PDB file of C-alpha atoms in Angstrom:
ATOM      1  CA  UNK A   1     -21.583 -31.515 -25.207  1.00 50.00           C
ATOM      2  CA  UNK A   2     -25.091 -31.390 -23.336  1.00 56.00           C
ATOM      3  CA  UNK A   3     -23.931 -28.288 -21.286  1.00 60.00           C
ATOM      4  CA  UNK A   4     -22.090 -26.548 -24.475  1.00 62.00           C
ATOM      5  CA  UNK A   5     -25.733 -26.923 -25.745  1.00 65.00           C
ATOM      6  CA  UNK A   6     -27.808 -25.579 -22.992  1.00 62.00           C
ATOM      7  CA  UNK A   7     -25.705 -22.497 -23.187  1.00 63.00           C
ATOM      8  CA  UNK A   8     -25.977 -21.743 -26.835  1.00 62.00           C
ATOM      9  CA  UNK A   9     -30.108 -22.215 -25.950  1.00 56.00           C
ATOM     10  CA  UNK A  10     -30.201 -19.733 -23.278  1.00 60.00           C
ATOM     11  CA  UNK A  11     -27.827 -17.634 -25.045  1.00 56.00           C
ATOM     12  CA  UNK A  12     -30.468 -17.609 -27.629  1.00 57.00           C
ATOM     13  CA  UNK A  13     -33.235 -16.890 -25.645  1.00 56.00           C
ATOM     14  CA  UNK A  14     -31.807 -13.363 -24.142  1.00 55.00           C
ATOM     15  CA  UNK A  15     -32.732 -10.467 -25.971  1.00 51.00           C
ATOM     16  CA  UNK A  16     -29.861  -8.426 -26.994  1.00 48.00           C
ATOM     17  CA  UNK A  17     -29.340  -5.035 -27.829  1.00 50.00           C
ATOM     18  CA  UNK A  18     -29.988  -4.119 -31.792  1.00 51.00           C
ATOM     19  CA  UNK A  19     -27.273  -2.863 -33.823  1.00 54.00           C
ATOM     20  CA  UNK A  20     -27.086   0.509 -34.314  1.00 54.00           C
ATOM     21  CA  UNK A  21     -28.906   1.127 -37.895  1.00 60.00           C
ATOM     22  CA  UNK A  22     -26.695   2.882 -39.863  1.00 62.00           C
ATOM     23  CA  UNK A  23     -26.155   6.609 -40.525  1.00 62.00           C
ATOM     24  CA  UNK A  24     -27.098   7.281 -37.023  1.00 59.00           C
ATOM     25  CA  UNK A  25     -24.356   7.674 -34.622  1.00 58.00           C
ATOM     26  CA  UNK A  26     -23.897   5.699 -31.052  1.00 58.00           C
ATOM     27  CA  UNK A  27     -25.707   7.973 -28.321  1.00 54.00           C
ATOM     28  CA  UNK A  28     -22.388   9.457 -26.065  1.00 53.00           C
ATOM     29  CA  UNK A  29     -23.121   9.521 -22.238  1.00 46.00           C
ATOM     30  CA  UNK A  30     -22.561  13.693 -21.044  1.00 47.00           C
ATOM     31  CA  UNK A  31     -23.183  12.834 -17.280  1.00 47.00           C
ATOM     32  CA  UNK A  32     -25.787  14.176 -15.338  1.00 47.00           C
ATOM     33  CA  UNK A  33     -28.032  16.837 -16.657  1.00 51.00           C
ATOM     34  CA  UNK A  34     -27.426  18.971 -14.041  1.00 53.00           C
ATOM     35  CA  UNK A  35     -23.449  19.187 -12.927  1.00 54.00           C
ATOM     36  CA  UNK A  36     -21.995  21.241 -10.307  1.00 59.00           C
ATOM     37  CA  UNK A  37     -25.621  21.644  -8.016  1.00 68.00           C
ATOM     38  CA  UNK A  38     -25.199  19.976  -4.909  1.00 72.00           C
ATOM     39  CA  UNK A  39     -28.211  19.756  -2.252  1.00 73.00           C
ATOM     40  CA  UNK A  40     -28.435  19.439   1.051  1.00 76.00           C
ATOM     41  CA  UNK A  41     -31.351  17.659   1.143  1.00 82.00           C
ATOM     42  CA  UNK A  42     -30.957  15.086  -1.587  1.00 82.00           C
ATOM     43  CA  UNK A  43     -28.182  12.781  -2.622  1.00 81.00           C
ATOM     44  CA  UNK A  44     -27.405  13.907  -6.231  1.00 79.00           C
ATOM     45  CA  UNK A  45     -26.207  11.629  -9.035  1.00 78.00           C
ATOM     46  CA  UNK A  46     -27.327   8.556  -7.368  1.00 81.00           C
ATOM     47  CA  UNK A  47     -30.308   8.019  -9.859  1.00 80.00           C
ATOM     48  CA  UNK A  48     -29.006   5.721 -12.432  1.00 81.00           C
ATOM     49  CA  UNK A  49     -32.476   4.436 -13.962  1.00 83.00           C
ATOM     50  CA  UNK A  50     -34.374   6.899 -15.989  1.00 82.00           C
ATOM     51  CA  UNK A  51     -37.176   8.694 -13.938  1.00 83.00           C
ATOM     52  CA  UNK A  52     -35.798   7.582 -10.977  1.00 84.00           C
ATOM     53  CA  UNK A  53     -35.439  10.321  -8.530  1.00 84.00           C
ATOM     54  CA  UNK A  54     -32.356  11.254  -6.072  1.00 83.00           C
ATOM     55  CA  UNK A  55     -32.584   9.646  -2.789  1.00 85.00           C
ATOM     56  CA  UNK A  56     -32.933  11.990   0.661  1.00 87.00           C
ATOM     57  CA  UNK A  57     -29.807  12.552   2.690  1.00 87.00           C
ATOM     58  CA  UNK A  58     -30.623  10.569   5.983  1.00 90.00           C
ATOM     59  CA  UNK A  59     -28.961  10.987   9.769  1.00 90.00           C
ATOM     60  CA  UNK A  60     -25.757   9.416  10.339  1.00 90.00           C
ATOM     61  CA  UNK A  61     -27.557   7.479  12.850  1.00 92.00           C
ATOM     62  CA  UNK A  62     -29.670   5.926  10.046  1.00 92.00           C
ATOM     63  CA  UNK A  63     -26.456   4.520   8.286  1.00 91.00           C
ATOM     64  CA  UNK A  64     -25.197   1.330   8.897  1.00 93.00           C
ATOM     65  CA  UNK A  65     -21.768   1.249  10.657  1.00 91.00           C
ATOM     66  CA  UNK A  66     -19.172  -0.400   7.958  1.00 92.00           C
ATOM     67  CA  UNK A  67     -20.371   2.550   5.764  1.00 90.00           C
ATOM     68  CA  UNK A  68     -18.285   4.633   7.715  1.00 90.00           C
ATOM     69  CA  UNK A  69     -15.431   2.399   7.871  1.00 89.00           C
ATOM     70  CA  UNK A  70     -15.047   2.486   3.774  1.00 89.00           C
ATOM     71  CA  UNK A  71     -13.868   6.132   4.521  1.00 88.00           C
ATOM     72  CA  UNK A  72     -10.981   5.067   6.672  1.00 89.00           C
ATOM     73  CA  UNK A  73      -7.630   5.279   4.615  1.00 91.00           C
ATOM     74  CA  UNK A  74      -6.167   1.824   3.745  1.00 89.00           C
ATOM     75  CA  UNK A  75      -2.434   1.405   5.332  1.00 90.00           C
ATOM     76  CA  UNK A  76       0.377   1.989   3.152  1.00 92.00           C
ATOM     77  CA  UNK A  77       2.839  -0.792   2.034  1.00 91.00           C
ATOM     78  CA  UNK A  78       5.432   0.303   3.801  1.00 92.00           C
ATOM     79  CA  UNK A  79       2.835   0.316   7.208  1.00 92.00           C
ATOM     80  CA  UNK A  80       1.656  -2.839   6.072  1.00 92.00           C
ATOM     81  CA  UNK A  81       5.628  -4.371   6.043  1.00 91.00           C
ATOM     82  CA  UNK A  82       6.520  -2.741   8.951  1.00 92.00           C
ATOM     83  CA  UNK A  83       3.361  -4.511  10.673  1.00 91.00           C
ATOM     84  CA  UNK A  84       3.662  -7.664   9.094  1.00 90.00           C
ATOM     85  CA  UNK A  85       7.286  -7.463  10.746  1.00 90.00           C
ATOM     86  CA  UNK A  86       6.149  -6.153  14.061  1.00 91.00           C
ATOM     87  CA  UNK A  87       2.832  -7.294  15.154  1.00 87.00           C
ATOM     88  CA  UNK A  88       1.043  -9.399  12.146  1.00 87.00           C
ATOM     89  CA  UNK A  89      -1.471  -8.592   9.704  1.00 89.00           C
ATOM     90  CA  UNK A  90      -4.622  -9.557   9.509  1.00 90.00           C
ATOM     91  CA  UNK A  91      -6.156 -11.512   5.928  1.00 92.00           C
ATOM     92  CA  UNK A  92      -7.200  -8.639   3.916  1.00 91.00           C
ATOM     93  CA  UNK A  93      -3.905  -6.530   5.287  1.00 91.00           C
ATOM     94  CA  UNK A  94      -1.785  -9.705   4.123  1.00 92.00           C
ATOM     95  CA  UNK A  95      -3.460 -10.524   0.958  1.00 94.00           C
ATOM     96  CA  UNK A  96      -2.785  -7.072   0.052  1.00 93.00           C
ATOM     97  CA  UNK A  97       0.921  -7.349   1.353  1.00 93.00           C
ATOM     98  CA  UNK A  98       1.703 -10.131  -0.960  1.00 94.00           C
ATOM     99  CA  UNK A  99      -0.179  -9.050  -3.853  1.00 94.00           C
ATOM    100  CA  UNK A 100       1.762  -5.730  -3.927  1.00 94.00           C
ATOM    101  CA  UNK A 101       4.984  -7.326  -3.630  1.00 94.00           C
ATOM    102  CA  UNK A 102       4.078 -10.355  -6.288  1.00 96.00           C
ATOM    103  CA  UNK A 103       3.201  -7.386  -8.620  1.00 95.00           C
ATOM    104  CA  UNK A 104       6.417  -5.981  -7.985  1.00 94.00           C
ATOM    105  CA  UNK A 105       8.324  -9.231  -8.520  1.00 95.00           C
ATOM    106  CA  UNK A 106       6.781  -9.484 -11.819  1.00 96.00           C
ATOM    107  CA  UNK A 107       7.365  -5.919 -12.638  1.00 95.00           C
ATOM    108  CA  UNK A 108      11.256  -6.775 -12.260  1.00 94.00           C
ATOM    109  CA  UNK A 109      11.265  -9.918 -13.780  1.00 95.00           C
ATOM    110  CA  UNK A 110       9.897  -8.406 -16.875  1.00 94.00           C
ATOM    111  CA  UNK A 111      11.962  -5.598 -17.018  1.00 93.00           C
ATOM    112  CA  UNK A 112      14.809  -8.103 -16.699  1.00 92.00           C
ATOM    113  CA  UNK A 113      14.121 -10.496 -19.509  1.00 91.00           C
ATOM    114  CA  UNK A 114      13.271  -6.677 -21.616  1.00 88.00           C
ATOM    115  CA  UNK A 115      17.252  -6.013 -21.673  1.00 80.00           C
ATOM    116  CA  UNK A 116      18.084  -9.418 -22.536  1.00 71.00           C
TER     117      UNK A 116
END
């Protein structure tokens, strides 16, 4: 009960966003003021707080190294079974593996107890 209470407290303590009053409709997000101008000097859309200006495009030298590896395409599941046959996996490769095919399994066993 003491930790249900604590959390109502601090709850209770953050400031939340008002209602919107009424007759005035919820503001819509249109994206970036200015679409479809790319720079080479500056990385645009990055600003997300108001104000807050683009950063500079730096050297590739200035980047750290598993920034570059997010660009490297993921192996597909039929790579990933034909390694996990072959050679192994490694975690992440295996996690992914089983998670596909427990998705799967699921998939049929719903679609099963649908024609019942």
């Amino acid at each position: 009960m003491q930790g249900l209470r604590a959390r109502i407290c601090a709850l209770a303590a953050q400031q939340l966003r008002a209602p919107v009053p009424a007759g005035k409709s919820k503001v819509v997000d249109r994206g970036p003021a200015k679409t479809g101008q790319l720079s080479a000097e500056v990385v645009t859309g990055v600003a997300i707080r108001k104000g807050e200006v683009d950063p500079p495009i730096l050297a590739d030298s200035e980047y750290p190294a598993w920034l570059f590896a997010l660009m490297k395409p993921e192996p597909s599941v039929a790579e990933l079974e034909r390694m996990y046959s072959q050679e192994g996996l490694e975690l992440h490769q295996m996690k992914r593996l089983f998670r596909y095919k427990n998705k799967m399994r699921i998939k049929e066993n719903n679609a099963a107890s649908a024609k019942k």
